[in-house]
Amino acid sequence: AVVSTQSTGMRIKKHGKEELAHYSKETSDIEFLFPFGWGELMGIANRGNFDLKTHSKCSGEILEYLDQKNNKRFFPNVIEPSIGLDRLALAVLVDSYEEIENNGEKRLVLKLDKKIAPYKFAILPLSKKHHSKTAKRVFKDLLKKDISATYDEAGSIGKRYRRQDSIGTPFSITIIDETDIENNVTIRFRDTMEQKKINLNDLIKYL
């Protein structure tokens, strides 16, 4: 799931009778535990047959549904879900954000699902001097295939890994000496920091 919260991170709040809108038979909110407290993420209202019945009365149009099996007419009920995109985006960011202690240093990780991560891959030359040309070629090849990727050659490889962790890039691809010889690269996994050597042709498996 895009938002993979703990059981305590979301709850359903049912509206009391005094909170209901005049048209609502029942309304519940799905709430998310933001850093500033509980907030509505999505509302679901049972509007009954208010909408179609009122529209039919005002317009003179017959909007009843005919149940042919029982030969009965009735106004269908309307269930109205409502969700705010800004609140959903904030919930995803809050749910994905982690601060991890690693060798005495704080590591910021945005554990976004790879389906919504801004970049699927970061292309990183191990050495700017020796591997940039090949890295830029690999980067451009990915873009030509409409695969979202970013390129970074500034600073040490460790700092570049941490930059990608902090913006949610799930896979960092390091261009090494073997890339030009055997088409091999090192892939690093954001969430576990595990690294392994793979062939560039196998990148598609990680999409």
N, C-alpha and C. Protein backbone atom coordinates (compact mmCIF):
# COMPACT_ATOMS: atom_id res chain seq x y z
N ALA A 1 0.83 -1.19 0.00
CA ALA A 1 0.00 0.00 0.00
C ALA A 1 0.88 1.25 0.00
N VAL A 2 0.36 2.30 -0.58
CA VAL A 2 1.10 3.56 -0.61
C VAL A 2 1.26 4.12 0.80
N VAL A 3 0.17 4.08 1.59
CA VAL A 3 0.25 4.47 2.99
C VAL A 3 0.16 3.19 3.81
N SER A 4 1.28 2.78 4.38
CA SER A 4 1.32 1.50 5.11
C SER A 4 1.48 1.78 6.60
N THR A 5 0.44 2.33 7.19
CA THR A 5 0.53 2.78 8.58
C THR A 5 0.42 1.62 9.56
N GLN A 6 0.91 1.87 10.78
CA GLN A 6 0.68 0.93 11.87
C GLN A 6 -0.79 1.01 12.25
N SER A 7 -1.26 0.00 12.99
CA SER A 7 -2.69 -0.04 13.35
C SER A 7 -3.09 1.19 14.17
N THR A 8 -2.13 1.80 14.89
CA THR A 8 -2.45 2.98 15.70
C THR A 8 -2.39 4.27 14.90
N GLY A 9 -1.98 4.18 13.63
CA GLY A 9 -1.80 5.37 12.81
C GLY A 9 -3.03 5.83 12.07
N MET A 10 -4.07 5.00 12.03
CA MET A 10 -5.32 5.37 11.37
C MET A 10 -6.48 4.88 12.21
N ARG A 11 -7.59 5.60 12.12
CA ARG A 11 -8.79 5.18 12.84
C ARG A 11 -10.02 5.68 12.10
N ILE A 12 -11.15 5.08 12.41
CA ILE A 12 -12.43 5.50 11.83
C ILE A 12 -13.25 6.19 12.91
N LYS A 13 -13.68 7.39 12.62
CA LYS A 13 -14.47 8.17 13.57
C LYS A 13 -15.88 8.35 13.01
N LYS A 14 -16.85 7.82 13.71
CA LYS A 14 -18.24 7.92 13.29
C LYS A 14 -18.85 9.21 13.82
N HIS A 15 -19.56 9.94 12.96
CA HIS A 15 -20.20 11.20 13.36
C HIS A 15 -21.42 10.92 14.24
N GLY A 16 -21.57 11.72 15.29
CA GLY A 16 -22.78 11.65 16.08
C GLY A 16 -23.95 12.31 15.35
N LYS A 17 -25.17 12.08 15.83
CA LYS A 17 -26.36 12.62 15.17
C LYS A 17 -26.31 14.14 15.07
N GLU A 18 -25.75 14.78 16.11
CA GLU A 18 -25.70 16.24 16.11
C GLU A 18 -24.67 16.78 15.11
N GLU A 19 -23.78 15.92 14.61
CA GLU A 19 -22.75 16.35 13.65
C GLU A 19 -23.17 16.13 12.21
N LEU A 20 -24.22 15.36 11.98
CA LEU A 20 -24.60 14.98 10.63
C LEU A 20 -25.18 16.16 9.85
N ALA A 21 -24.85 16.21 8.56
CA ALA A 21 -25.51 17.17 7.68
C ALA A 21 -26.97 16.75 7.51
N HIS A 22 -27.80 17.68 7.09
CA HIS A 22 -29.25 17.41 7.04
C HIS A 22 -29.60 16.29 6.09
N TYR A 23 -28.75 16.05 5.08
CA TYR A 23 -29.03 15.04 4.07
C TYR A 23 -28.44 13.67 4.43
N SER A 24 -27.60 13.63 5.45
CA SER A 24 -26.82 12.42 5.71
C SER A 24 -27.52 11.46 6.66
N LYS A 25 -27.55 10.20 6.28
CA LYS A 25 -28.05 9.15 7.17
C LYS A 25 -26.95 8.70 8.13
N GLU A 26 -25.73 8.69 7.60
CA GLU A 26 -24.58 8.27 8.42
C GLU A 26 -23.31 8.77 7.75
N THR A 27 -22.36 9.23 8.55
CA THR A 27 -21.08 9.71 8.03
C THR A 27 -19.95 9.25 8.94
N SER A 28 -18.86 8.81 8.33
CA SER A 28 -17.67 8.43 9.09
C SER A 28 -16.45 9.06 8.43
N ASP A 29 -15.46 9.39 9.26
CA ASP A 29 -14.19 9.91 8.76
C ASP A 29 -13.09 8.89 9.00
N ILE A 30 -12.23 8.72 8.02
CA ILE A 30 -10.99 7.98 8.23
C ILE A 30 -9.94 9.00 8.62
N GLU A 31 -9.42 8.87 9.83
CA GLU A 31 -8.48 9.85 10.36
C GLU A 31 -7.06 9.28 10.41
N PHE A 32 -6.11 10.17 10.24
CA PHE A 32 -4.68 9.81 10.25
C PHE A 32 -4.00 10.56 11.38
N LEU A 33 -3.05 9.91 12.04
CA LEU A 33 -2.33 10.54 13.14
C LEU A 33 -1.14 11.32 12.60
N PHE A 34 -1.35 12.62 12.36
CA PHE A 34 -0.29 13.52 11.90
C PHE A 34 0.57 13.93 13.10
N PRO A 35 1.74 14.52 12.88
CA PRO A 35 2.56 14.99 14.00
C PRO A 35 1.84 16.00 14.89
N PHE A 36 0.87 16.72 14.32
CA PHE A 36 0.13 17.73 15.08
C PHE A 36 -1.17 17.18 15.65
N GLY A 37 -1.40 15.87 15.51
CA GLY A 37 -2.60 15.26 16.07
C GLY A 37 -3.45 14.59 15.00
N TRP A 38 -4.60 14.05 15.42
CA TRP A 38 -5.49 13.37 14.48
C TRP A 38 -6.13 14.36 13.52
N GLY A 39 -6.21 13.96 12.24
CA GLY A 39 -6.84 14.81 11.23
C GLY A 39 -7.56 13.96 10.20
N GLU A 40 -8.61 14.51 9.64
CA GLU A 40 -9.40 13.77 8.65
C GLU A 40 -8.59 13.54 7.38
N LEU A 41 -8.57 12.30 6.94
CA LEU A 41 -7.93 11.94 5.69
C LEU A 41 -8.98 11.73 4.60
N MET A 42 -10.09 11.12 5.00
CA MET A 42 -11.15 10.83 4.03
C MET A 42 -12.48 10.78 4.76
N GLY A 43 -13.51 11.32 4.13
CA GLY A 43 -14.85 11.26 4.68
C GLY A 43 -15.74 10.40 3.79
N ILE A 44 -16.63 9.62 4.41
CA ILE A 44 -17.57 8.77 3.66
C ILE A 44 -18.96 9.04 4.21
N ALA A 45 -19.85 9.53 3.35
CA ALA A 45 -21.19 9.90 3.79
C ALA A 45 -22.25 9.07 3.06
N ASN A 46 -23.20 8.56 3.80
CA ASN A 46 -24.37 7.91 3.22
C ASN A 46 -25.44 8.99 3.08
N ARG A 47 -25.60 9.47 1.85
CA ARG A 47 -26.54 10.58 1.61
C ARG A 47 -27.97 10.09 1.40
N GLY A 48 -28.18 8.78 1.53
CA GLY A 48 -29.51 8.24 1.31
C GLY A 48 -29.99 8.52 -0.11
N ASN A 49 -31.28 8.76 -0.26
CA ASN A 49 -31.81 9.07 -1.60
C ASN A 49 -32.10 10.57 -1.74
N PHE A 50 -31.51 11.38 -0.87
CA PHE A 50 -31.79 12.82 -0.84
C PHE A 50 -31.50 13.48 -2.20
N ASP A 51 -30.35 13.17 -2.79
CA ASP A 51 -29.93 13.87 -4.01
C ASP A 51 -30.87 13.60 -5.18
N LEU A 52 -31.10 12.32 -5.48
CA LEU A 52 -31.92 11.98 -6.64
C LEU A 52 -33.39 12.34 -6.40
N LYS A 53 -33.85 12.17 -5.18
CA LYS A 53 -35.25 12.49 -4.88
C LYS A 53 -35.50 13.99 -5.01
N THR A 54 -34.57 14.79 -4.49
CA THR A 54 -34.71 16.25 -4.57
C THR A 54 -34.59 16.73 -6.02
N HIS A 55 -33.63 16.18 -6.76
CA HIS A 55 -33.46 16.58 -8.15
C HIS A 55 -34.68 16.20 -8.98
N SER A 56 -35.23 15.03 -8.71
CA SER A 56 -36.42 14.58 -9.44
C SER A 56 -37.61 15.49 -9.16
N LYS A 57 -37.73 15.90 -7.90
CA LYS A 57 -38.85 16.76 -7.51
C LYS A 57 -38.74 18.14 -8.18
N CYS A 58 -37.50 18.67 -8.23
CA CYS A 58 -37.30 20.02 -8.76
C CYS A 58 -37.31 20.06 -10.30
N SER A 59 -36.85 18.99 -10.91
CA SER A 59 -36.72 18.98 -12.38
C SER A 59 -37.92 18.35 -13.08
N GLY A 60 -38.68 17.56 -12.34
CA GLY A 60 -39.80 16.86 -12.96
C GLY A 60 -39.38 15.61 -13.70
N GLU A 61 -38.09 15.27 -13.65
CA GLU A 61 -37.59 14.06 -14.31
C GLU A 61 -37.79 12.84 -13.41
N ILE A 62 -38.10 11.72 -14.05
CA ILE A 62 -38.24 10.48 -13.30
C ILE A 62 -36.84 9.85 -13.15
N LEU A 63 -36.35 9.83 -11.94
CA LEU A 63 -35.00 9.32 -11.69
C LEU A 63 -35.01 8.06 -10.83
N GLU A 64 -36.16 7.45 -10.74
CA GLU A 64 -36.27 6.22 -9.97
C GLU A 64 -35.69 5.05 -10.77
N TYR A 65 -35.21 4.07 -10.03
CA TYR A 65 -34.70 2.84 -10.64
C TYR A 65 -35.81 1.79 -10.62
N LEU A 66 -35.97 1.08 -11.74
CA LEU A 66 -36.99 0.05 -11.83
C LEU A 66 -36.37 -1.32 -11.58
N ASP A 67 -36.80 -1.94 -10.50
CA ASP A 67 -36.41 -3.32 -10.22
C ASP A 67 -37.36 -4.22 -10.99
N GLN A 68 -36.89 -4.70 -12.15
CA GLN A 68 -37.77 -5.45 -13.04
C GLN A 68 -38.21 -6.79 -12.44
N LYS A 69 -37.36 -7.37 -11.61
CA LYS A 69 -37.69 -8.66 -11.03
C LYS A 69 -38.90 -8.54 -10.10
N ASN A 70 -38.91 -7.48 -9.29
CA ASN A 70 -40.00 -7.28 -8.33
C ASN A 70 -41.01 -6.22 -8.79
N ASN A 71 -40.72 -5.63 -9.96
CA ASN A 71 -41.59 -4.60 -10.53
C ASN A 71 -41.84 -3.46 -9.53
N LYS A 72 -40.72 -2.99 -8.95
CA LYS A 72 -40.81 -1.89 -8.00
C LYS A 72 -39.86 -0.78 -8.40
N ARG A 73 -40.26 0.46 -8.13
CA ARG A 73 -39.42 1.61 -8.41
C ARG A 73 -38.92 2.21 -7.08
N PHE A 74 -37.67 2.69 -7.11
CA PHE A 74 -37.14 3.35 -5.91
C PHE A 74 -35.99 4.27 -6.30
N PHE A 75 -35.74 5.22 -5.41
CA PHE A 75 -34.59 6.12 -5.61
C PHE A 75 -33.34 5.47 -5.00
N PRO A 76 -32.29 5.27 -5.79
CA PRO A 76 -31.05 4.68 -5.23
C PRO A 76 -30.40 5.61 -4.20
N ASN A 77 -29.75 4.99 -3.24
CA ASN A 77 -28.97 5.76 -2.27
C ASN A 77 -27.63 6.15 -2.86
N VAL A 78 -27.08 7.23 -2.37
CA VAL A 78 -25.78 7.72 -2.84
C VAL A 78 -24.77 7.65 -1.69
N ILE A 79 -23.64 6.98 -1.95
CA ILE A 79 -22.53 6.94 -1.00
C ILE A 79 -21.45 7.88 -1.53
N GLU A 80 -21.10 8.88 -0.73
CA GLU A 80 -20.18 9.92 -1.18
C GLU A 80 -18.84 9.84 -0.43
N PRO A 81 -17.79 9.33 -1.09
CA PRO A 81 -16.45 9.42 -0.49
C PRO A 81 -15.80 10.75 -0.88
N SER A 82 -15.05 11.32 0.05
CA SER A 82 -14.39 12.60 -0.22
C SER A 82 -13.00 12.57 0.40
N ILE A 83 -12.00 12.90 -0.43
CA ILE A 83 -10.62 12.87 0.07
C ILE A 83 -9.87 14.09 -0.45
N GLY A 84 -9.00 14.65 0.39
CA GLY A 84 -8.21 15.81 -0.01
C GLY A 84 -6.82 15.38 -0.45
N LEU A 85 -6.41 15.80 -1.61
CA LEU A 85 -5.12 15.39 -2.15
C LEU A 85 -3.96 15.91 -1.29
N ASP A 86 -4.08 17.15 -0.78
CA ASP A 86 -3.00 17.70 0.04
C ASP A 86 -2.83 16.91 1.33
N ARG A 87 -3.95 16.52 1.94
CA ARG A 87 -3.87 15.74 3.18
C ARG A 87 -3.30 14.35 2.91
N LEU A 88 -3.68 13.76 1.79
CA LEU A 88 -3.15 12.44 1.43
C LEU A 88 -1.65 12.50 1.20
N ALA A 89 -1.19 13.54 0.49
CA ALA A 89 0.24 13.69 0.22
C ALA A 89 1.01 13.87 1.53
N LEU A 90 0.46 14.67 2.46
CA LEU A 90 1.12 14.88 3.74
C LEU A 90 1.17 13.58 4.54
N ALA A 91 0.09 12.80 4.51
CA ALA A 91 0.06 11.53 5.23
C ALA A 91 1.11 10.56 4.68
N VAL A 92 1.27 10.54 3.37
CA VAL A 92 2.27 9.66 2.75
C VAL A 92 3.67 10.07 3.18
N LEU A 93 3.95 11.37 3.19
CA LEU A 93 5.27 11.85 3.60
C LEU A 93 5.54 11.55 5.08
N VAL A 94 4.54 11.79 5.92
CA VAL A 94 4.70 11.52 7.36
C VAL A 94 4.94 10.04 7.59
N ASP A 95 4.17 9.20 6.89
CA ASP A 95 4.26 7.76 7.08
C ASP A 95 5.58 7.19 6.56
N SER A 96 6.18 7.86 5.57
CA SER A 96 7.41 7.35 4.94
C SER A 96 8.68 7.85 5.62
N TYR A 97 8.57 8.91 6.39
CA TYR A 97 9.76 9.58 6.94
C TYR A 97 10.32 8.81 8.15
N GLU A 98 11.61 8.57 8.11
CA GLU A 98 12.28 7.92 9.24
C GLU A 98 13.63 8.56 9.51
N GLU A 99 14.01 8.61 10.76
CA GLU A 99 15.35 9.03 11.15
C GLU A 99 16.03 7.83 11.79
N ILE A 100 17.14 7.40 11.20
CA ILE A 100 17.82 6.18 11.63
C ILE A 100 19.23 6.52 12.08
N GLU A 101 19.60 6.02 13.26
CA GLU A 101 20.96 6.20 13.76
C GLU A 101 21.87 5.17 13.09
N ASN A 102 22.93 5.64 12.45
CA ASN A 102 23.86 4.75 11.75
C ASN A 102 25.29 5.18 12.05
N ASN A 103 25.99 4.36 12.86
CA ASN A 103 27.37 4.66 13.25
C ASN A 103 27.51 6.05 13.88
N GLY A 104 26.55 6.38 14.74
CA GLY A 104 26.59 7.65 15.45
C GLY A 104 26.07 8.82 14.65
N GLU A 105 25.66 8.59 13.40
CA GLU A 105 25.11 9.67 12.56
C GLU A 105 23.63 9.43 12.31
N LYS A 106 22.90 10.54 12.19
CA LYS A 106 21.48 10.44 11.91
C LYS A 106 21.27 10.34 10.39
N ARG A 107 20.58 9.30 9.97
CA ARG A 107 20.31 9.07 8.55
C ARG A 107 18.83 9.30 8.29
N LEU A 108 18.53 10.23 7.40
CA LEU A 108 17.14 10.54 7.05
C LEU A 108 16.73 9.69 5.85
N VAL A 109 15.64 8.97 6.00
CA VAL A 109 15.17 8.09 4.93
C VAL A 109 13.70 8.36 4.66
N LEU A 110 13.37 8.54 3.39
CA LEU A 110 11.98 8.70 2.98
C LEU A 110 11.58 7.40 2.28
N LYS A 111 10.92 6.52 3.03
CA LYS A 111 10.63 5.17 2.52
C LYS A 111 9.34 5.16 1.69
N LEU A 112 9.38 5.92 0.61
CA LEU A 112 8.23 5.97 -0.30
C LEU A 112 8.11 4.66 -1.07
N ASP A 113 6.89 4.26 -1.32
CA ASP A 113 6.67 3.14 -2.22
C ASP A 113 7.27 3.50 -3.57
N LYS A 114 7.92 2.54 -4.21
CA LYS A 114 8.60 2.86 -5.47
C LYS A 114 7.64 3.33 -6.57
N LYS A 115 6.35 3.02 -6.40
CA LYS A 115 5.37 3.46 -7.41
C LYS A 115 5.20 4.97 -7.42
N ILE A 116 5.46 5.63 -6.27
CA ILE A 116 5.25 7.08 -6.21
C ILE A 116 6.53 7.84 -5.92
N ALA A 117 7.67 7.15 -5.84
CA ALA A 117 8.93 7.85 -5.62
C ALA A 117 9.23 8.77 -6.79
N PRO A 118 9.73 9.99 -6.55
CA PRO A 118 10.04 10.92 -7.65
C PRO A 118 10.97 10.31 -8.69
N TYR A 119 11.95 9.55 -8.22
CA TYR A 119 12.88 8.86 -9.12
C TYR A 119 12.93 7.39 -8.74
N LYS A 120 12.97 6.52 -9.75
CA LYS A 120 13.14 5.09 -9.49
C LYS A 120 14.62 4.78 -9.26
N PHE A 121 15.49 5.43 -10.04
CA PHE A 121 16.92 5.14 -9.97
C PHE A 121 17.72 6.44 -9.86
N ALA A 122 18.83 6.35 -9.11
CA ALA A 122 19.83 7.41 -9.12
C ALA A 122 21.08 6.82 -9.77
N ILE A 123 21.62 7.50 -10.75
CA ILE A 123 22.82 7.03 -11.44
C ILE A 123 24.02 7.79 -10.87
N LEU A 124 24.96 7.04 -10.28
CA LEU A 124 26.07 7.64 -9.56
C LEU A 124 27.39 7.07 -10.07
N PRO A 125 28.25 7.88 -10.66
CA PRO A 125 29.58 7.39 -11.01
C PRO A 125 30.41 7.21 -9.73
N LEU A 126 31.05 6.07 -9.58
CA LEU A 126 31.87 5.85 -8.38
C LEU A 126 32.96 6.91 -8.30
N SER A 127 33.58 7.20 -9.43
CA SER A 127 34.59 8.27 -9.52
C SER A 127 34.16 9.22 -10.63
N LYS A 128 34.05 10.50 -10.27
CA LYS A 128 33.66 11.50 -11.27
C LYS A 128 34.66 11.52 -12.43
N LYS A 129 35.93 11.36 -12.11
CA LYS A 129 36.99 11.43 -13.11
C LYS A 129 36.96 10.24 -14.07
N HIS A 130 36.68 9.05 -13.56
CA HIS A 130 36.81 7.85 -14.37
C HIS A 130 35.50 7.26 -14.89
N HIS A 131 34.39 7.61 -14.24
CA HIS A 131 33.14 6.91 -14.58
C HIS A 131 32.00 7.82 -15.05
N SER A 132 32.21 9.13 -15.08
CA SER A 132 31.12 10.05 -15.42
C SER A 132 30.59 9.84 -16.84
N LYS A 133 31.48 9.61 -17.79
CA LYS A 133 31.05 9.47 -19.18
C LYS A 133 30.09 8.30 -19.33
N THR A 134 30.45 7.17 -18.75
CA THR A 134 29.58 5.99 -18.83
C THR A 134 28.29 6.22 -18.04
N ALA A 135 28.41 6.85 -16.87
CA ALA A 135 27.24 7.11 -16.04
C ALA A 135 26.22 8.00 -16.76
N LYS A 136 26.70 9.02 -17.44
CA LYS A 136 25.80 9.91 -18.17
C LYS A 136 25.13 9.19 -19.33
N ARG A 137 25.85 8.26 -19.95
CA ARG A 137 25.25 7.46 -21.03
C ARG A 137 24.12 6.59 -20.49
N VAL A 138 24.37 5.93 -19.36
CA VAL A 138 23.35 5.08 -18.74
C VAL A 138 22.14 5.93 -18.34
N PHE A 139 22.40 7.09 -17.76
CA PHE A 139 21.33 7.99 -17.34
C PHE A 139 20.46 8.40 -18.52
N LYS A 140 21.10 8.80 -19.62
CA LYS A 140 20.35 9.23 -20.81
C LYS A 140 19.56 8.07 -21.41
N ASP A 141 20.12 6.87 -21.37
CA ASP A 141 19.42 5.69 -21.90
C ASP A 141 18.14 5.42 -21.11
N LEU A 142 18.20 5.59 -19.80
CA LEU A 142 17.01 5.38 -18.97
C LEU A 142 15.93 6.41 -19.29
N LEU A 143 16.34 7.66 -19.46
CA LEU A 143 15.37 8.72 -19.77
C LEU A 143 14.71 8.47 -21.13
N LYS A 144 15.47 7.96 -22.10
CA LYS A 144 14.91 7.66 -23.41
C LYS A 144 13.85 6.58 -23.33
N LYS A 145 13.96 5.73 -22.31
CA LYS A 145 12.99 4.65 -22.11
C LYS A 145 11.85 5.07 -21.17
N ASP A 146 11.79 6.38 -20.89
CA ASP A 146 10.75 6.93 -20.00
C ASP A 146 10.82 6.34 -18.60
N ILE A 147 12.03 6.04 -18.14
CA ILE A 147 12.23 5.56 -16.78
C ILE A 147 12.75 6.74 -15.94
N SER A 148 12.06 7.05 -14.86
CA SER A 148 12.43 8.21 -14.05
C SER A 148 13.76 7.95 -13.34
N ALA A 149 14.70 8.85 -13.54
CA ALA A 149 16.03 8.70 -12.95
C ALA A 149 16.63 10.07 -12.70
N THR A 150 17.61 10.11 -11.81
CA THR A 150 18.35 11.33 -11.54
C THR A 150 19.83 11.00 -11.58
N TYR A 151 20.64 12.04 -11.75
CA TYR A 151 22.10 11.86 -11.87
C TYR A 151 22.79 12.72 -10.83
N ASP A 152 23.80 12.15 -10.17
CA ASP A 152 24.50 12.90 -9.12
C ASP A 152 25.96 12.47 -9.11
N GLU A 153 26.87 13.46 -9.26
CA GLU A 153 28.30 13.14 -9.22
C GLU A 153 29.05 14.03 -8.23
N ALA A 154 28.30 14.79 -7.41
CA ALA A 154 28.92 15.74 -6.48
C ALA A 154 29.12 15.14 -5.10
N GLY A 155 30.36 15.16 -4.62
CA GLY A 155 30.65 14.68 -3.28
C GLY A 155 30.99 13.21 -3.25
N SER A 156 31.22 12.70 -2.04
CA SER A 156 31.58 11.28 -1.89
C SER A 156 30.38 10.40 -2.20
N ILE A 157 30.66 9.12 -2.49
CA ILE A 157 29.58 8.21 -2.83
C ILE A 157 28.64 8.02 -1.64
N GLY A 158 29.20 8.04 -0.41
CA GLY A 158 28.37 7.90 0.78
C GLY A 158 27.39 9.04 0.94
N LYS A 159 27.85 10.27 0.71
CA LYS A 159 26.97 11.44 0.82
C LYS A 159 25.90 11.40 -0.27
N ARG A 160 26.27 10.91 -1.43
CA ARG A 160 25.28 10.83 -2.52
C ARG A 160 24.21 9.78 -2.21
N TYR A 161 24.63 8.67 -1.61
CA TYR A 161 23.65 7.67 -1.18
C TYR A 161 22.66 8.29 -0.19
N ARG A 162 23.18 9.03 0.77
CA ARG A 162 22.31 9.61 1.80
C ARG A 162 21.37 10.67 1.22
N ARG A 163 21.86 11.40 0.21
CA ARG A 163 20.97 12.38 -0.44
C ARG A 163 19.79 11.67 -1.11
N GLN A 164 20.08 10.57 -1.76
CA GLN A 164 19.01 9.81 -2.42
C GLN A 164 18.06 9.19 -1.41
N ASP A 165 18.61 8.72 -0.27
CA ASP A 165 17.74 8.19 0.79
C ASP A 165 16.74 9.25 1.25
N SER A 166 17.21 10.48 1.38
CA SER A 166 16.38 11.54 1.95
C SER A 166 15.29 12.02 1.01
N ILE A 167 15.41 11.74 -0.30
CA ILE A 167 14.35 12.14 -1.23
C ILE A 167 13.53 10.95 -1.72
N GLY A 168 13.83 9.75 -1.16
CA GLY A 168 12.97 8.60 -1.43
C GLY A 168 13.34 7.75 -2.62
N THR A 169 14.52 7.94 -3.21
CA THR A 169 14.92 7.13 -4.38
C THR A 169 15.18 5.69 -3.91
N PRO A 170 14.42 4.71 -4.41
CA PRO A 170 14.55 3.35 -3.87
C PRO A 170 15.83 2.62 -4.27
N PHE A 171 16.40 2.97 -5.46
CA PHE A 171 17.58 2.24 -5.94
C PHE A 171 18.65 3.21 -6.43
N SER A 172 19.86 3.05 -5.91
CA SER A 172 21.00 3.82 -6.39
C SER A 172 21.89 2.90 -7.21
N ILE A 173 22.21 3.33 -8.42
CA ILE A 173 23.02 2.53 -9.35
C ILE A 173 24.39 3.17 -9.47
N THR A 174 25.41 2.46 -9.01
CA THR A 174 26.77 2.99 -9.05
C THR A 174 27.52 2.41 -10.25
N ILE A 175 28.05 3.33 -11.05
CA ILE A 175 28.82 2.93 -12.23
C ILE A 175 30.26 2.67 -11.80
N ILE A 176 30.77 1.50 -12.14
CA ILE A 176 32.08 1.06 -11.68
C ILE A 176 32.95 0.68 -12.89
N ASP A 177 34.19 0.23 -12.62
CA ASP A 177 35.11 -0.16 -13.70
C ASP A 177 34.50 -1.25 -14.58
N GLU A 178 33.78 -2.18 -13.98
CA GLU A 178 33.23 -3.31 -14.72
C GLU A 178 32.10 -2.93 -15.66
N THR A 179 31.55 -1.73 -15.50
CA THR A 179 30.41 -1.34 -16.32
C THR A 179 30.78 -1.33 -17.80
N ASP A 180 31.92 -0.77 -18.13
CA ASP A 180 32.35 -0.71 -19.53
C ASP A 180 32.80 -2.07 -20.05
N ILE A 181 33.26 -2.94 -19.15
CA ILE A 181 33.80 -4.23 -19.57
C ILE A 181 32.71 -5.30 -19.66
N GLU A 182 31.92 -5.45 -18.59
CA GLU A 182 30.93 -6.53 -18.53
C GLU A 182 29.50 -6.03 -18.37
N ASN A 183 29.32 -4.71 -18.41
CA ASN A 183 27.99 -4.10 -18.27
C ASN A 183 27.41 -4.29 -16.86
N ASN A 184 28.30 -4.50 -15.87
CA ASN A 184 27.87 -4.68 -14.49
C ASN A 184 27.88 -3.35 -13.73
N VAL A 185 26.95 -3.23 -12.79
CA VAL A 185 26.87 -2.06 -11.92
C VAL A 185 26.58 -2.55 -10.50
N THR A 186 26.70 -1.64 -9.55
CA THR A 186 26.30 -1.95 -8.18
C THR A 186 24.96 -1.30 -7.90
N ILE A 187 24.01 -2.08 -7.40
CA ILE A 187 22.71 -1.53 -7.02
C ILE A 187 22.63 -1.50 -5.50
N ARG A 188 22.19 -0.38 -4.97
CA ARG A 188 22.03 -0.21 -3.52
C ARG A 188 20.56 0.01 -3.21
N PHE A 189 20.07 -0.71 -2.22
CA PHE A 189 18.67 -0.64 -1.83
C PHE A 189 18.50 0.35 -0.68
N ARG A 190 17.66 1.33 -0.87
CA ARG A 190 17.48 2.42 0.08
C ARG A 190 17.13 1.95 1.49
N ASP A 191 16.17 1.05 1.62
CA ASP A 191 15.64 0.71 2.95
C ASP A 191 16.57 -0.17 3.77
N THR A 192 17.37 -1.01 3.11
CA THR A 192 18.25 -1.94 3.84
C THR A 192 19.72 -1.55 3.72
N MET A 193 20.05 -0.67 2.79
CA MET A 193 21.43 -0.29 2.47
C MET A 193 22.24 -1.46 1.89
N GLU A 194 21.55 -2.54 1.58
CA GLU A 194 22.23 -3.69 0.96
C GLU A 194 22.71 -3.31 -0.44
N GLN A 195 23.86 -3.83 -0.81
CA GLN A 195 24.41 -3.59 -2.15
C GLN A 195 24.75 -4.93 -2.81
N LYS A 196 24.51 -4.99 -4.11
CA LYS A 196 24.93 -6.17 -4.85
C LYS A 196 25.21 -5.80 -6.30
N LYS A 197 25.96 -6.64 -6.96
CA LYS A 197 26.35 -6.40 -8.33
C LYS A 197 25.34 -7.06 -9.27
N ILE A 198 24.88 -6.29 -10.25
CA ILE A 198 23.94 -6.83 -11.23
C ILE A 198 24.33 -6.36 -12.62
N ASN A 199 23.74 -6.97 -13.63
CA ASN A 199 23.94 -6.52 -15.00
C ASN A 199 22.94 -5.41 -15.31
N LEU A 200 23.38 -4.41 -16.07
CA LEU A 200 22.49 -3.29 -16.41
C LEU A 200 21.19 -3.75 -17.07
N ASN A 201 21.24 -4.83 -17.82
CA ASN A 201 20.04 -5.32 -18.49
C ASN A 201 18.99 -5.81 -17.52
N ASP A 202 19.40 -6.03 -16.26
CA ASP A 202 18.45 -6.53 -15.26
C ASP A 202 17.76 -5.42 -14.47
N LEU A 203 18.07 -4.17 -14.77
CA LEU A 203 17.45 -3.06 -14.05
C LEU A 203 15.94 -3.07 -14.16
N ILE A 204 15.44 -3.52 -15.30
CA ILE A 204 13.99 -3.52 -15.54
C ILE A 204 13.25 -4.34 -14.49
N LYS A 205 13.93 -5.31 -13.87
CA LYS A 205 13.29 -6.16 -12.87
C LYS A 205 12.90 -5.37 -11.62
N TYR A 206 13.52 -4.23 -11.42
CA TYR A 206 13.30 -3.47 -10.18
C TYR A 206 12.27 -2.36 -10.35
N LEU A 207 11.68 -2.23 -11.51
CA LEU A 207 10.67 -1.20 -11.73
C LEU A 207 9.37 -1.57 -11.03
